[in-house]
Short mmCIF file of C-alpha atoms and ligand atoms in Angstrom, two decimals:
data_model
loop_
_atom_site.label_atom_id
_atom_site.label_comp_id
_atom_site.label_asym_id
_atom_site.label_seq_id
_atom_site.Cartn_x
_atom_site.Cartn_y
_atom_site.Cartn_z
CA MET A 1029 10.34 23.86 -3.68
CA LYS A 1030 7.89 20.96 -3.89
CA ASN A 1031 4.48 21.38 -2.27
CA ILE A 1032 3.31 18.15 -0.70
CA ALA A 1033 -0.06 16.93 0.53
CA ILE A 1034 -0.11 13.80 2.70
CA LEU A 1035 -3.23 11.69 3.03
CA GLY A 1036 -2.76 9.48 6.09
CA SER A 1037 -0.21 11.76 7.76
CA THR A 1038 -0.39 10.13 11.23
CA GLY A 1039 0.24 6.56 9.99
CA SER A 1040 3.54 4.75 9.59
CA ILE A 1041 4.33 6.03 6.06
CA GLY A 1042 2.90 9.50 6.72
CA THR A 1043 5.10 10.11 9.76
CA GLN A 1044 8.22 8.86 7.94
CA ALA A 1045 7.43 11.15 4.99
CA LEU A 1046 7.25 14.06 7.42
CA GLU A 1047 10.65 13.08 8.83
CA ILE A 1048 12.02 13.48 5.31
CA VAL A 1049 10.31 16.85 4.89
CA ARG A 1050 11.84 17.97 8.20
CA MET A 1051 15.32 17.04 6.91
CA TYR A 1052 14.94 19.22 3.78
CA PRO A 1053 13.01 22.40 4.62
CA GLU A 1054 14.48 24.07 1.52
CA LYS A 1055 13.15 21.32 -0.77
CA PHE A 1056 9.72 20.41 0.61
CA ASN A 1057 6.75 22.35 1.87
CA VAL A 1058 3.66 20.71 3.39
CA VAL A 1059 0.41 22.22 2.11
CA GLY A 1060 -2.15 19.58 3.15
CA LEU A 1061 -2.51 16.88 5.81
CA ALA A 1062 -5.30 14.37 6.29
CA ALA A 1063 -5.78 11.95 9.18
CA LYS A 1064 -8.51 9.64 10.35
CA SER A 1065 -8.67 10.02 14.13
CA ASN A 1066 -5.27 10.67 15.72
CA SER A 1067 -6.03 14.30 16.65
CA GLU A 1068 -3.16 14.72 19.10
CA LEU A 1069 -0.51 13.85 16.49
CA LEU A 1070 -2.28 15.76 13.71
CA LEU A 1071 -2.31 18.91 15.87
CA LYS A 1072 1.45 18.56 16.47
CA GLN A 1073 2.00 18.12 12.71
CA ILE A 1074 -0.14 21.17 11.92
CA ILE A 1075 1.87 23.34 14.33
CA GLN A 1076 5.20 22.05 13.00
CA PHE A 1077 4.48 22.00 9.25
CA LYS A 1078 1.88 24.76 8.88
CA PRO A 1079 -0.30 23.28 6.11
CA VAL A 1080 -2.92 25.52 4.48
CA LEU A 1081 -5.55 22.80 4.83
CA ALA A 1082 -5.92 19.83 7.18
CA SER A 1083 -8.67 17.27 7.45
CA ILE A 1084 -9.71 14.84 10.15
CA GLU A 1085 -12.44 12.30 9.56
CA ASP A 1086 -13.59 11.51 13.10
CA ILE A 1087 -15.94 14.13 14.56
CA ASN A 1088 -14.87 13.57 18.19
CA ALA A 1089 -11.23 13.89 17.18
CA TYR A 1090 -12.10 17.11 15.33
CA ASN A 1091 -13.89 18.56 18.35
CA SER A 1092 -10.96 17.77 20.60
CA ILE A 1093 -8.54 20.01 18.64
CA LYS A 1094 -10.62 22.50 16.64
CA ASP A 1095 -10.09 25.36 19.15
CA ASP A 1096 -6.31 24.87 19.18
CA ILE A 1097 -5.73 25.20 15.42
CA PRO A 1098 -3.44 28.14 14.55
CA PRO A 1099 -4.83 30.78 12.14
CA TYR A 1100 -2.63 29.75 9.17
CA THR A 1101 -4.40 26.36 8.88
CA THR A 1102 -8.01 25.56 8.09
CA LEU A 1103 -9.11 22.29 9.71
CA ILE A 1104 -12.09 20.51 8.20
CA CYS A 1105 -14.13 17.51 9.29
CA GLN A 1106 -16.13 16.52 6.24
CA LYS A 1107 -16.93 13.28 4.52
CA ASP A 1108 -14.97 14.40 1.45
CA GLY A 1109 -12.17 16.09 3.42
CA MET A 1110 -9.51 13.89 1.86
CA ILE A 1111 -10.87 14.68 -1.61
CA GLN A 1112 -10.66 18.40 -0.92
CA ILE A 1113 -7.00 17.98 -0.02
CA ALA A 1114 -6.41 15.85 -3.12
CA GLN A 1115 -7.81 18.68 -5.23
CA MET A 1116 -6.05 21.61 -3.57
CA GLU A 1117 -4.47 23.90 -6.06
CA GLN A 1118 -1.27 24.44 -4.04
CA ALA A 1119 -0.24 20.75 -4.02
CA ASP A 1120 2.28 19.38 -6.56
CA ILE A 1121 2.81 15.92 -5.04
CA MET A 1122 0.21 13.91 -3.21
CA LEU A 1123 1.35 11.05 -0.99
CA VAL A 1124 -1.51 8.58 -0.56
CA SER A 1125 -0.70 6.56 2.53
CA VAL A 1126 -4.15 5.75 3.83
CA VAL A 1127 -5.10 2.10 4.25
CA GLY A 1128 -7.90 0.34 2.40
CA ILE A 1129 -10.28 1.23 -0.40
CA ALA A 1130 -10.47 4.75 1.09
CA GLY A 1131 -7.41 5.37 -1.09
CA LEU A 1132 -9.36 4.92 -4.34
CA PRO A 1133 -11.52 8.10 -4.37
CA ALA A 1134 -8.48 10.09 -3.20
CA VAL A 1135 -6.25 8.77 -6.00
CA VAL A 1136 -8.97 9.36 -8.60
CA ALA A 1137 -9.50 12.94 -7.38
CA GLY A 1138 -5.75 13.60 -7.33
CA LEU A 1139 -5.28 12.28 -10.86
CA LYS A 1140 -8.20 14.32 -12.16
CA ALA A 1141 -6.58 17.39 -10.58
CA LYS A 1142 -3.32 16.40 -12.40
CA LYS A 1143 -1.32 15.79 -9.23
CA LYS A 1144 1.82 13.72 -9.13
CA ILE A 1145 0.81 10.67 -7.06
CA ALA A 1146 3.23 8.94 -4.69
CA LEU A 1147 1.31 5.79 -3.90
CA ALA A 1148 1.70 3.79 -0.70
CA ASN A 1149 -1.91 2.55 -0.72
CA LYS A 1150 -2.35 -0.82 -2.47
CA GLU A 1151 -6.12 -1.01 -2.45
CA ALA A 1152 -6.73 1.82 -4.94
CA LEU A 1153 -5.07 -0.27 -7.67
CA VAL A 1154 -6.44 -3.58 -6.39
CA THR A 1155 -10.03 -2.35 -6.50
CA GLY A 1156 -9.95 0.25 -9.27
CA GLY A 1157 -6.86 -0.77 -11.26
CA LYS A 1158 -8.31 -0.24 -14.73
CA ILE A 1159 -9.95 3.09 -13.86
CA VAL A 1160 -6.79 4.43 -12.20
CA SER A 1161 -4.55 3.21 -15.04
CA ASP A 1162 -6.73 4.91 -17.65
CA LEU A 1163 -6.56 8.20 -15.73
CA VAL A 1164 -2.78 7.92 -15.43
CA LYS A 1165 -2.48 7.33 -19.19
CA ALA A 1166 -4.79 10.26 -19.93
CA ASN A 1167 -2.49 12.47 -17.82
CA ASN A 1168 0.51 11.17 -19.74
CA ASP A 1169 2.15 10.50 -16.38
CA ILE A 1170 3.02 7.55 -14.17
CA ILE A 1171 2.31 6.64 -10.57
CA TYR A 1172 5.36 6.86 -8.31
CA PRO A 1173 5.23 3.68 -6.20
CA VAL A 1174 6.06 3.89 -2.51
CA ASP A 1175 5.28 0.27 -1.60
CA SER A 1176 8.84 -1.07 -1.09
CA GLU A 1177 8.57 -3.95 -3.59
CA HIS A 1178 7.03 -1.77 -6.28
CA SER A 1179 9.55 0.97 -5.72
CA ALA A 1180 12.23 -1.73 -6.13
CA ILE A 1181 10.71 -2.94 -9.41
CA PHE A 1182 10.38 0.67 -10.61
CA GLN A 1183 14.08 1.22 -9.81
CA CYS A 1184 15.09 -2.02 -11.61
CA LEU A 1185 13.20 -0.89 -14.71
CA GLN A 1186 15.07 2.41 -15.07
CA GLY A 1187 16.88 2.56 -18.40
CA ASN A 1188 15.00 -0.52 -19.61
CA SER A 1189 11.97 1.00 -21.29
CA ASN A 1190 12.75 -0.85 -24.53
CA ASN A 1191 13.53 -4.18 -22.90
CA LYS A 1192 10.96 -6.92 -22.51
CA ILE A 1193 10.27 -8.11 -18.96
CA ASN A 1194 10.53 -11.89 -18.61
CA ASN A 1195 9.45 -12.08 -14.98
CA ILE A 1196 8.98 -9.86 -11.97
CA ILE A 1197 10.23 -11.45 -8.75
CA LEU A 1198 8.11 -10.03 -5.94
CA THR A 1199 9.77 -10.76 -2.61
CA ALA A 1200 7.90 -11.36 0.64
CA SER A 1201 9.16 -11.74 4.20
CA GLY A 1202 6.82 -14.69 4.72
CA GLY A 1203 5.40 -13.14 7.89
CA PRO A 1204 5.61 -14.46 11.46
CA PHE A 1205 4.06 -17.87 10.64
CA ARG A 1206 6.37 -18.89 7.83
CA ASN A 1207 7.68 -21.89 9.78
CA TYR A 1208 4.37 -22.91 11.37
CA LYS A 1209 2.67 -26.16 10.41
CA LYS A 1210 -0.74 -25.86 8.80
CA GLU A 1211 -2.49 -27.19 11.95
CA GLN A 1212 -0.71 -24.65 14.16
CA LEU A 1213 -2.28 -21.81 12.14
CA LEU A 1214 -5.72 -22.76 13.47
CA ASN A 1215 -4.89 -21.41 16.91
CA VAL A 1216 -2.87 -18.26 16.23
CA THR A 1217 -4.20 -15.00 17.68
CA ALA A 1218 -4.12 -11.39 16.50
CA LYS A 1219 -1.38 -10.74 19.04
CA ASP A 1220 0.82 -13.46 17.46
CA ALA A 1221 0.11 -12.10 13.99
CA LEU A 1222 1.03 -8.54 14.94
CA LYS A 1223 4.66 -9.51 15.63
CA HIS A 1224 6.16 -8.88 12.21
CA PRO A 1225 9.76 -10.06 11.85
CA THR A 1226 11.23 -7.29 9.66
CA TRP A 1227 8.87 -4.41 8.90
CA ASN A 1228 7.16 -2.09 11.35
CA MET A 1229 3.73 -1.28 9.88
CA GLY A 1230 0.10 -0.59 10.81
CA ASN A 1231 -2.17 -3.39 12.10
CA LYS A 1232 -4.11 -4.09 8.90
CA ILE A 1233 -1.04 -4.52 6.74
CA THR A 1234 0.72 -6.58 9.41
CA ILE A 1235 -2.17 -9.06 9.48
CA ASP A 1236 -2.17 -9.09 5.65
CA SER A 1237 1.50 -9.90 5.84
CA SER A 1238 0.87 -12.85 8.18
CA THR A 1239 -1.78 -14.34 5.84
CA ILE A 1240 0.42 -13.45 2.80
CA MET A 1241 -2.60 -11.60 1.39
CA ASN A 1242 -0.31 -8.58 1.43
CA LYS A 1243 1.66 -10.25 -1.37
CA GLY A 1244 -1.55 -11.15 -3.18
CA LEU A 1245 -2.62 -7.51 -3.15
CA GLU A 1246 0.87 -6.55 -4.31
CA VAL A 1247 0.68 -8.96 -7.27
CA ILE A 1248 -2.45 -7.12 -8.43
CA GLU A 1249 -0.84 -3.76 -7.70
CA ALA A 1250 2.24 -4.74 -9.78
CA LYS A 1251 0.08 -5.90 -12.68
CA TRP A 1252 -1.46 -2.44 -12.98
CA LEU A 1253 1.64 -0.39 -12.20
CA PHE A 1254 3.90 -2.16 -14.69
CA ASP A 1255 1.33 -3.42 -17.20
CA VAL A 1256 2.46 -7.07 -17.08
CA PRO A 1257 0.31 -10.22 -17.11
CA VAL A 1258 0.03 -11.76 -13.63
CA GLU A 1259 1.56 -15.03 -14.84
CA LYS A 1260 4.84 -13.12 -15.07
CA ILE A 1261 4.71 -11.97 -11.46
CA LYS A 1262 6.39 -14.50 -9.18
CA PRO A 1263 6.14 -14.14 -5.40
CA LEU A 1264 9.27 -15.35 -3.59
CA ILE A 1265 9.74 -15.73 0.15
CA HIS A 1266 12.83 -13.90 1.39
CA PRO A 1267 12.77 -13.69 5.20
CA GLU A 1268 15.58 -11.11 5.55
CA SER A 1269 13.71 -8.45 3.48
CA ILE A 1270 16.95 -7.19 1.93
CA VAL A 1271 16.19 -7.85 -1.76
CA HIS A 1272 13.11 -5.69 -2.15
CA SER A 1273 12.19 -7.24 -5.52
CA ALA A 1274 13.82 -7.99 -8.88
CA VAL A 1275 13.17 -7.96 -12.62
CA GLU A 1276 14.36 -10.68 -14.97
CA PHE A 1277 15.02 -9.63 -18.57
CA GLU A 1278 15.25 -11.63 -21.78
CA ASP A 1279 19.03 -11.97 -21.69
CA GLY A 1280 18.77 -13.69 -18.30
CA ALA A 1281 19.89 -10.67 -16.29
CA LEU A 1282 18.13 -10.54 -12.95
CA ILE A 1283 18.28 -6.97 -11.66
CA ALA A 1284 17.43 -6.53 -8.01
CA GLN A 1285 17.22 -3.58 -5.66
CA MET A 1286 18.61 -4.19 -2.19
CA GLY A 1287 18.70 -2.23 1.01
CA GLU A 1288 17.85 -2.36 4.70
CA PRO A 1289 14.09 -2.54 5.24
CA ASP A 1290 13.37 1.18 5.64
CA MET A 1291 10.48 2.97 3.97
CA LYS A 1292 12.29 6.32 3.90
CA LEU A 1293 14.17 5.20 0.79
CA PRO A 1294 11.10 4.46 -1.37
CA ILE A 1295 9.35 7.60 -0.07
CA MET A 1296 12.33 9.76 -0.98
CA TYR A 1297 12.75 8.09 -4.38
CA ALA A 1298 9.09 8.82 -5.20
CA PHE A 1299 9.48 12.46 -4.11
CA GLU A 1300 12.80 13.13 -5.86
CA TYR A 1301 12.68 10.74 -8.85
CA PRO A 1302 14.92 10.33 -10.82
CA ASP A 1303 17.42 11.78 -8.31
CA ARG A 1304 18.81 9.82 -5.39
CA ILE A 1305 19.52 11.80 -2.27
CA TYR A 1306 20.14 10.91 1.38
CA SER A 1307 16.89 9.83 3.03
CA GLY A 1308 18.03 8.86 6.50
CA ALA A 1309 17.57 5.16 5.65
CA LYS A 1310 20.26 2.92 7.14
CA HIS A 1311 22.81 1.73 4.55
CA LEU A 1312 23.24 -1.97 3.87
CA ASP A 1313 26.38 -3.87 4.88
CA LEU A 1314 26.38 -7.11 2.87
CA ALA A 1315 29.36 -8.66 4.65
CA GLN A 1316 27.58 -8.15 7.95
CA LYS A 1317 24.45 -9.88 6.55
CA GLY A 1318 26.58 -12.81 5.40
CA SER A 1319 23.84 -14.73 3.59
CA LEU A 1320 20.39 -14.24 2.14
CA THR A 1321 17.76 -16.96 1.75
CA PHE A 1322 14.89 -17.52 -0.68
CA PHE A 1323 12.00 -20.04 -0.81
CA GLU A 1324 8.95 -20.74 -2.94
CA PRO A 1325 5.78 -19.63 -1.16
CA ASP A 1326 3.59 -22.36 0.38
CA TYR A 1327 0.27 -21.82 -1.45
CA ASP A 1328 -1.41 -24.63 0.49
CA LYS A 1329 -0.58 -23.21 3.92
CA PHE A 1330 -1.37 -19.62 2.88
CA PRO A 1331 -4.35 -19.80 0.45
CA CYS A 1332 -4.81 -15.99 0.32
CA LEU A 1333 -2.01 -15.64 -2.21
CA GLN A 1334 -3.62 -18.09 -4.62
CA LEU A 1335 -7.00 -16.39 -4.13
CA ALA A 1336 -5.51 -13.08 -5.25
CA PHE A 1337 -4.29 -14.72 -8.47
CA GLU A 1338 -7.75 -16.24 -8.98
CA ALA A 1339 -9.45 -12.87 -8.42
CA ILE A 1340 -7.31 -10.95 -10.91
CA LYS A 1341 -7.81 -13.68 -13.52
CA MET A 1342 -11.59 -13.44 -13.02
CA GLY A 1343 -11.13 -9.69 -13.49
CA GLY A 1344 -13.67 -6.87 -13.44
CA ASN A 1345 -15.02 -6.16 -9.95
CA ILE A 1346 -13.76 -9.43 -8.41
CA PRO A 1347 -10.45 -8.08 -7.06
CA CYS A 1348 -12.58 -5.40 -5.37
CA ALA A 1349 -14.72 -8.16 -3.82
CA LEU A 1350 -11.55 -9.94 -2.68
CA ASN A 1351 -10.29 -6.76 -1.07
CA ALA A 1352 -13.57 -5.94 0.69
CA ALA A 1353 -13.86 -9.47 2.07
CA ASN A 1354 -10.27 -9.25 3.27
CA GLU A 1355 -10.73 -5.87 4.94
CA VAL A 1356 -13.79 -7.12 6.85
CA ALA A 1357 -12.24 -10.49 7.72
CA VAL A 1358 -9.03 -8.86 9.02
CA ASP A 1359 -11.13 -6.53 11.17
CA LEU A 1360 -13.11 -9.47 12.58
CA PHE A 1361 -9.88 -11.34 13.28
CA LEU A 1362 -8.29 -8.31 15.00
CA ASN A 1363 -11.37 -8.10 17.22
CA GLY A 1364 -11.19 -11.79 18.14
CA LYS A 1365 -14.44 -12.62 16.31
CA ILE A 1366 -13.01 -15.18 13.85
CA GLY A 1367 -9.98 -17.45 13.61
CA PHE A 1368 -6.92 -16.96 11.43
CA CYS A 1369 -7.93 -19.71 8.98
CA ASP A 1370 -11.42 -18.22 8.58
CA ILE A 1371 -9.87 -15.25 6.74
CA PRO A 1372 -9.06 -17.14 3.49
CA GLN A 1373 -12.31 -19.10 3.74
CA MET A 1374 -14.43 -15.96 3.85
CA ILE A 1375 -12.49 -14.48 0.94
CA GLU A 1376 -12.79 -17.64 -1.14
CA HIS A 1377 -16.54 -17.81 -0.54
CA THR A 1378 -16.87 -14.15 -1.53
CA ILE A 1379 -14.98 -14.21 -4.81
CA PHE A 1380 -16.82 -17.27 -6.09
CA ASN A 1381 -20.24 -15.92 -5.06
CA THR A 1382 -20.06 -12.34 -6.32
CA ASP A 1383 -21.76 -11.41 -9.60
CA ILE A 1384 -19.02 -10.53 -12.06
CA ILE A 1385 -19.14 -7.10 -13.70
CA LYS A 1386 -16.59 -7.27 -16.53
CA ASN A 1387 -15.98 -3.55 -17.06
CA PRO A 1388 -17.02 -1.88 -13.81
CA THR A 1389 -17.50 1.88 -13.50
CA ILE A 1390 -16.24 3.50 -10.34
CA ASP A 1391 -19.78 3.37 -8.95
CA ASP A 1392 -19.92 -0.38 -9.66
CA ILE A 1393 -16.70 -0.74 -7.65
CA TYR A 1394 -18.12 1.14 -4.66
CA GLU A 1395 -21.33 -0.86 -4.88
CA THR A 1396 -19.44 -4.19 -4.98
CA ASP A 1397 -17.43 -3.03 -1.98
CA ARG A 1398 -20.59 -2.06 -0.07
CA LEU A 1399 -22.46 -5.29 -0.81
CA VAL A 1400 -19.52 -7.57 0.03
CA ARG A 1401 -18.96 -5.77 3.34
CA ILE A 1402 -22.58 -6.32 4.36
CA LYS A 1403 -22.49 -10.00 3.36
CA VAL A 1404 -19.15 -10.81 5.00
CA SER A 1405 -19.97 -8.94 8.23
CA LYS A 1406 -23.13 -11.04 8.59
CA GLY A 1407 -21.19 -14.24 7.93
CA GLY A 1408 -18.76 -13.40 10.72
MN1 LIG B 394 5.10 -4.02 0.32
#
């Protein structure tokens, strides 16, 4: 029996993870759940999965359900609620599926408490990559990636620990504006951007996918997860989202992982690694697909991807600055305050006007994040 804690249990990944748990009651037991504000769904999850501890961040959401919580669960509403769940003694595996830099303190706490981390959050590695990697090494463990591309790369690397990686091919759907002209991008709205062609995800990540910043963040994530220089990570547009990523080795072999776009597979692989068991994900019929297509990304039309490469080359706290500027800009765009093409501009301005700290401590990271948010919010 594996005891699981889920941070971000009411989001897209969190709910799919709970579907998996429901399929295998003899394998998985939920001990902790954390949500931000969806009290109605969290209450349902508490009643169904009976965690020892649950946390909700929003005080109004907490007040709306606190009297309905059954006696077997303690519900908390504290600033460090997620950290308390990350540290709970009963948990073996911690799925981190919150969005944004909020994932960083949770991952750090989980690693310090020697938990096995299934990671769906990109921003923890983007902002605190070095700090997280050092903790993982100190634990003599690895991070089990849940992001579909990184799970694919992880799967392609199995049995290849002694083989040198030539390149990592990081596939991207290209988002809803792949075929737009550069001028057309000036007028797109949040509503247009939220129509993702292949994946069904939360709002923030769907906007990131439309600017291709999602792939930029994933380049940085891959660098830390697989310890490869970013020059060896090659984004590739693949609109069908069937090849989830690939690794090229020295002999020329290009090993790819394919499947229908369904997050249940990477979630299950992270939970059950190295075993493969039925996850409920739809199986792929290649004859029915007929053909798959691939293109080089258009760095001119989608500058966010290039900015991510710039930021990781500058190093230190700059990827954190990139991420903070992006989080604020995406929020402003979702609220109709800025245009689509303002997003890369705000990020570019930020990364070239932030004081570089070469070897940031975790407090330096939080401080960079705080300062950039203030600056970018004012600019919007
Ligand atoms: Mn992804």
